[in-house]
Coordinates of C-alpha atoms in Angstrom, one line a residue:
M659 CA 114.7 82.6 114.2
E660 CA 117.1 85.1 115.6
F661 CA 119.2 87.8 114.0
R662 CA 121.8 90.0 115.7
L663 CA 120.4 93.3 114.7
L664 CA 122.5 95.7 116.8
S665 CA 126.1 96.3 117.7
V666 CA 127.2 95.9 121.3
G667 CA 127.6 99.6 121.8
G668 CA 126.1 102.8 120.6
K669 CA 122.5 101.7 120.4
T670 CA 119.8 104.3 119.7
L671 CA 116.4 104.3 121.4
S672 CA 114.7 103.0 118.3
Q673 CA 117.3 100.2 117.9
F674 CA 116.8 99.2 121.5
C675 CA 113.0 99.0 121.0
F676 CA 113.6 97.1 117.8
S677 CA 115.7 94.5 119.7
C678 CA 113.2 94.2 122.5
C679 CA 110.4 93.4 120.1
F680 CA 112.4 90.6 118.6
R681 CA 113.2 89.1 122.0
C682 CA 109.6 88.8 122.8
G683 CA 108.8 87.6 119.2
H684 CA 111.4 84.8 119.4
F685 CA 109.8 83.3 122.5
L686 CA 106.1 83.7 121.4
V687 CA 106.8 82.2 118.0
S688 CA 108.4 79.1 119.6
Q689 CA 105.3 78.7 121.8
W690 CA 103.0 79.1 118.9
L691 CA 104.8 76.3 117.1
A692 CA 104.7 74.0 120.1
I693 CA 101.0 74.5 120.5
G694 CA 100.4 74.1 116.8
H695 CA 102.3 70.8 116.6
D696 CA 100.5 69.5 119.7
L697 CA 97.1 70.3 118.1
N698 CA 98.1 68.8 114.7
A699 CA 99.0 65.6 116.5
C700 CA 95.5 65.0 117.7
P701 CA 93.4 62.6 115.6
R702 CA 90.7 65.1 114.6
K703 CA 89.9 67.6 112.0
V704 CA 92.0 70.8 112.4
S705 CA 93.0 73.6 110.1
L706 CA 96.5 74.2 109.0
Q707 CA 96.8 77.7 110.6
Q708 CA 100.3 78.9 111.2
P709 CA 101.7 82.4 111.0
P710 CA 104.3 83.4 108.4
L711 CA 107.5 83.1 110.3
S712 CA 110.2 84.3 107.9
I713 CA 110.0 88.1 108.3
S714 CA 113.5 89.5 108.2
Y715 CA 113.7 92.9 109.8
F716 CA 117.5 92.9 110.0
I717 CA 117.6 94.7 106.6
S718 CA 117.4 98.1 108.3
Y719 CA 120.5 97.6 110.4
Q720 CA 122.4 95.9 107.5
L721 CA 121.6 98.9 105.2
S722 CA 123.0 101.2 107.8
F723 CA 126.1 99.1 108.0
L724 CA 126.4 99.2 104.2
C725 CA 126.2 103.0 104.2
R726 CA 129.0 103.1 106.8
S727 CA 131.2 100.6 105.0
K728 CA 130.5 102.2 101.5
G729 CA 128.8 99.1 100.1
K730 CA 131.2 96.5 101.4
L731 CA 129.6 93.3 102.9
N732 CA 131.5 90.3 104.1
I733 CA 129.1 87.7 102.6
P734 CA 131.1 84.5 103.3
M735 CA 131.4 85.4 107.0
M736 CA 127.6 86.1 107.1
Y737 CA 126.9 82.6 105.8
L738 CA 129.5 81.0 108.1
H739 CA 128.3 82.7 111.2
R740 CA 124.7 81.8 110.4
Y741 CA 125.5 78.2 109.7
L742 CA 127.5 77.8 112.9
R743 CA 124.7 79.3 114.9
L744 CA 122.1 76.8 113.6
A745 CA 123.8 73.6 112.6
P746 CA 125.3 72.3 115.9
I747 CA 122.0 72.0 117.8
V748 CA 120.4 70.4 114.7
A749 CA 123.3 67.9 114.6
V750 CA 122.6 67.0 118.3
A751 CA 118.9 66.7 117.6
I752 CA 119.6 64.3 114.6
F753 CA 121.8 62.1 116.9
M754 CA 119.1 62.0 119.6
N755 CA 116.4 61.2 117.0
M756 CA 118.4 58.3 115.6
K757 CA 119.9 56.8 118.7
L758 CA 117.9 57.8 121.8
L759 CA 114.3 58.7 121.0
P760 CA 113.2 55.2 119.8
Y761 CA 113.9 53.9 123.3
L762 CA 112.3 56.7 125.3
G763 CA 108.7 56.6 124.1
D764 CA 105.7 55.9 126.3
G765 CA 102.0 56.6 126.3
P766 CA 98.9 55.2 124.6
L767 CA 99.6 57.0 121.3
F768 CA 103.3 56.3 121.1
G769 CA 104.1 54.5 117.8
D770 CA 100.7 55.3 116.3
I771 CA 101.1 59.1 115.9
N772 CA 104.7 60.2 115.2
F773 CA 106.2 63.4 113.9
D774 CA 109.0 61.5 112.3
N775 CA 110.1 58.2 110.9
Y776 CA 113.3 57.4 112.8
E777 CA 114.7 55.6 109.8
N778 CA 114.6 58.7 107.6
C779 CA 117.6 60.2 109.5
E780 CA 119.8 57.2 108.7
S781 CA 119.6 58.0 105.0
N782 CA 118.8 61.7 104.7
W783 CA 120.5 63.3 107.8
F784 CA 123.0 65.2 105.6
W785 CA 120.3 67.1 103.7
T786 CA 119.1 68.4 107.1
L787 CA 122.6 69.6 108.0
L788 CA 122.8 71.3 104.5
F789 CA 119.4 72.9 105.0
L790 CA 118.2 71.6 101.7
Q791 CA 115.8 69.0 103.0
N792 CA 112.6 70.8 101.9
Y793 CA 113.6 70.4 98.2
A794 CA 116.1 67.6 98.1
T795 CA 114.2 64.7 99.6
K796 CA 110.7 63.4 100.3
E797 CA 111.7 61.6 103.4
L798 CA 112.7 64.4 105.8
C799 CA 114.8 63.9 108.8
L800 CA 113.3 65.9 111.7
I801 CA 110.3 67.1 109.7
H802 CA 109.8 70.3 111.7
T803 CA 113.2 71.6 110.6
W804 CA 111.8 72.3 107.2
Y805 CA 111.5 75.9 108.5
L806 CA 115.2 76.1 109.1
A807 CA 115.8 75.2 105.5
V808 CA 113.4 77.9 104.4
D809 CA 115.1 80.4 106.8
M810 CA 118.6 79.5 105.7
Q811 CA 117.8 79.7 102.0
L812 CA 116.1 83.1 102.3
Y813 CA 119.1 84.3 104.4
I814 CA 121.5 83.2 101.6
L815 CA 119.4 85.3 99.2
S816 CA 119.4 88.3 101.5
P817 CA 122.7 89.9 100.4
I818 CA 121.2 90.2 96.9
F819 CA 118.3 92.3 98.1
L820 CA 120.6 94.3 100.5
L821 CA 123.0 95.3 97.7
C822 CA 120.1 96.1 95.3
L823 CA 118.4 98.3 97.9
Y824 CA 121.7 100.0 98.7
K825 CA 122.5 100.7 95.1
W826 CA 119.1 101.4 93.5
G827 CA 117.0 102.4 96.5
K828 CA 113.3 102.9 95.7
K829 CA 113.6 101.3 92.3
A830 CA 114.8 98.1 93.9
A831 CA 112.1 98.4 96.5
A832 CA 109.5 98.6 93.7
G833 CA 111.0 95.5 92.1
I834 CA 110.8 93.6 95.4
F835 CA 107.2 94.6 95.8
V836 CA 106.3 93.3 92.4
L837 CA 108.2 90.0 93.2
M838 CA 106.2 89.7 96.4
L839 CA 103.0 90.0 94.5
L840 CA 104.1 87.5 91.9
L841 CA 105.1 84.9 94.5
S842 CA 101.7 85.4 96.2
A843 CA 99.9 84.9 92.9
C844 CA 102.1 81.8 92.3
L845 CA 100.9 80.3 95.7
F846 CA 97.3 81.0 94.8
C847 CA 97.5 79.5 91.3
T848 CA 99.3 76.4 92.6
M849 CA 96.6 75.7 95.1
M850 CA 93.8 76.3 92.5
T851 CA 95.3 74.4 89.6
D852 CA 96.6 71.4 91.6
K853 CA 93.6 71.4 94.0
Y854 CA 95.6 71.6 97.3
Y855 CA 93.5 72.0 100.4
I856 CA 94.8 73.5 103.7
Y857 CA 92.7 71.3 106.0
L858 CA 94.2 68.5 107.9
E859 CA 92.2 65.3 108.2
N860 CA 93.3 63.2 111.2
G861 CA 96.4 65.3 111.5
K862 CA 97.7 64.6 108.0
L863 CA 98.1 66.5 104.7
S864 CA 99.0 64.9 101.4
D865 CA 102.7 64.6 100.9
E866 CA 102.6 66.5 97.6
A867 CA 100.6 69.3 99.1
Q868 CA 103.1 69.5 102.0
R869 CA 106.0 69.8 99.6
K870 CA 104.4 72.3 97.2
I871 CA 102.6 74.8 99.6
Y872 CA 104.1 74.1 103.0
Y873 CA 107.7 73.2 102.8
A874 CA 108.7 75.1 99.7
T875 CA 110.7 78.3 100.3
H876 CA 109.1 80.3 97.5
T877 CA 105.7 80.0 99.1
H878 CA 107.1 81.6 102.3
A879 CA 109.1 84.3 100.5
A880 CA 106.2 86.8 100.2
P881 CA 106.0 87.6 103.9
W882 CA 109.8 87.6 104.1
L883 CA 109.9 90.2 101.3
I884 CA 107.4 92.3 103.2
G885 CA 109.9 92.3 106.1
V886 CA 112.6 93.3 103.7
L887 CA 110.6 96.3 102.4
F888 CA 109.7 97.2 106.0
G889 CA 113.3 97.1 107.0
Y890 CA 114.1 99.4 104.0
F891 CA 111.3 101.8 105.1
L892 CA 112.8 102.0 108.6
H893 CA 116.2 102.6 107.3
V894 CA 115.1 105.4 105.0
N895 CA 113.1 107.0 107.8
R896 CA 115.4 106.3 110.6
S897 CA 115.8 110.0 111.5
K898 CA 112.3 111.1 110.7
K899 CA 109.9 111.9 113.4
F900 CA 106.4 110.8 112.6
Q901 CA 103.6 113.0 114.0
L902 CA 100.7 110.7 114.7
N903 CA 97.6 111.8 116.5
R904 CA 95.5 109.6 118.8
I905 CA 92.9 108.8 116.2
E906 CA 95.5 107.7 113.7
I907 CA 97.2 105.5 116.3
W908 CA 93.9 103.9 117.4
M909 CA 92.8 103.3 113.8
G910 CA 96.2 101.6 113.1
W911 CA 95.8 99.3 116.1
I912 CA 92.2 98.5 115.3
A913 CA 93.0 97.6 111.7
S914 CA 96.0 95.5 112.8
L915 CA 94.1 93.6 115.5
V916 CA 91.2 92.9 113.2
L917 CA 93.5 91.4 110.6
L918 CA 95.4 89.4 113.2
F919 CA 92.2 87.9 114.7
T920 CA 90.8 87.3 111.2
C921 CA 94.0 85.3 110.2
V922 CA 93.7 83.2 113.4
F923 CA 89.9 82.6 113.7
A924 CA 88.5 83.0 110.2
L925 CA 88.5 79.2 109.7
Y926 CA 87.2 78.3 113.1
P927 CA 83.5 77.8 112.1
S928 CA 84.3 75.6 109.1
A929 CA 87.0 73.7 111.1
K930 CA 84.4 72.2 113.5
L931 CA 83.4 68.6 113.1
R932 CA 80.5 67.9 110.7
R933 CA 80.8 71.3 109.1
P934 CA 81.1 71.4 105.3
A935 CA 84.6 72.2 104.1
L936 CA 85.3 75.6 102.4
S937 CA 85.5 75.7 98.6
L938 CA 89.0 75.6 97.1
L939 CA 88.7 79.2 96.0
K940 CA 88.0 80.3 99.6
E941 CA 90.8 78.2 101.0
S942 CA 93.3 79.4 98.4
S943 CA 92.3 83.0 99.0
Y944 CA 92.6 82.6 102.8
Y945 CA 96.0 80.9 102.6
T946 CA 97.4 83.5 100.2
F947 CA 96.1 86.7 101.8
T948 CA 96.9 85.7 105.4
R949 CA 100.6 85.5 104.4
I950 CA 100.3 89.2 103.4
A951 CA 98.0 90.4 106.2
W952 CA 99.9 88.8 109.1
P953 CA 103.3 90.3 108.4
L954 CA 101.7 93.7 107.7
C955 CA 100.2 93.7 111.2
L956 CA 103.5 92.8 112.7
C957 CA 105.1 95.6 110.8
W958 CA 102.6 98.0 112.4
V959 CA 103.4 96.7 115.9
V960 CA 107.2 97.1 115.4
F961 CA 106.7 100.6 113.8
V962 CA 104.7 102.1 116.7
C963 CA 107.2 100.6 119.2
V964 CA 110.2 101.9 117.3
K965 CA 108.7 105.4 116.9
D966 CA 107.6 105.6 120.6
Y967 CA 103.9 105.2 120.0
G968 CA 103.6 101.7 121.3
G969 CA 102.3 102.5 124.8
L970 CA 101.4 99.4 126.8
A971 CA 102.4 97.1 123.9
N972 CA 105.9 98.6 123.9
S973 CA 106.1 98.1 127.7
F974 CA 105.0 94.5 127.3
L975 CA 107.4 93.7 124.4
S976 CA 110.3 95.5 126.1
C977 CA 109.9 93.6 129.4
P978 CA 113.4 92.3 130.5
L979 CA 111.8 88.9 131.1
W980 CA 111.8 88.2 127.4
Q981 CA 115.6 88.4 127.1
P982 CA 116.4 85.0 128.9
L983 CA 113.4 83.3 127.3
S984 CA 114.5 84.4 123.8
K985 CA 117.9 82.8 124.4
I986 CA 116.3 79.4 124.7
S987 CA 113.6 79.9 121.9
Y988 CA 115.7 78.2 119.2
S989 CA 116.5 75.1 121.4
A990 CA 112.8 75.0 122.4
Y991 CA 111.8 74.9 118.7
I992 CA 114.3 72.1 117.9
F993 CA 113.5 69.8 120.9
H994 CA 109.8 70.5 121.7
V995 CA 108.7 67.8 119.3
F996 CA 110.8 65.2 121.1
I997 CA 108.9 66.0 124.4
Q998 CA 105.5 65.7 122.7
Q999 CA 106.4 62.5 121.0
I1000 CA 107.9 60.9 124.1
N1001 CA 104.7 61.7 126.0
G1002 CA 102.6 60.1 123.3

């Protein structure tokens, strides 16, 4: 996912750091997805561990733009620009999936373990180009593009939150915070009442669970809303100089890293073969709270980099090497599944 956060000229230091963090993030997220899909294709017991990917930090810049334009926002052009950036590559991928990929496969597992059913694209390709496939059909064309539908649908809703924050400020932020909590509670209750587990057996999850807790946009909205609130926080405090001492910085990093590693490795003991599965309550709690903890940790990383407290992390994230890699991150996300499937 990539947003143009900054104008071509007149960047401030904090805006530059903001942009550099995202360049690194684009590439690392695409690699995380590729590794995750490769693991989930293996015929063994694995856990459905994937970071929330829908955090939208572009709110800060857009609010600044709204202030300069006195509340005017060209919403149709926002939508058109976004669609034209995403849809053409998806269209090429659909064509390749329908016409070329069935003839390119090889390897001992080809035909037994597939990410997609090629026939789905023949009847449902248009839902993918409309970015509605996660709700409109059970037979997804290019299954991994469910995230593009989530991203596009949340992007379509973003002007509502932007205008509310511009007009009502802290009152709107409080309402967004309550909405985030309600959506998190909705995810938890859905898993508990319908008995949806987050473990994959032989690389598969039930179709109903996939649609209800994995593909659905509202289950991914909570971390995205945290990003909205964080963007508002950066906008409000864009000129404020935070005085943090060494102890406060270290405490923030320790807390952030502990939460990050907990999100990634908490299920590792129970994910081993022949280990008893976690209870539904534990799985529901883990799946709900990781979607809050993960984006909060990322907010800390971006905050310290923007406010010049990032140190080595800021140097790493601001490395010029990430810029060309970030340019290919979207294409890598779209086509990495093809490479894995061809290799069987």
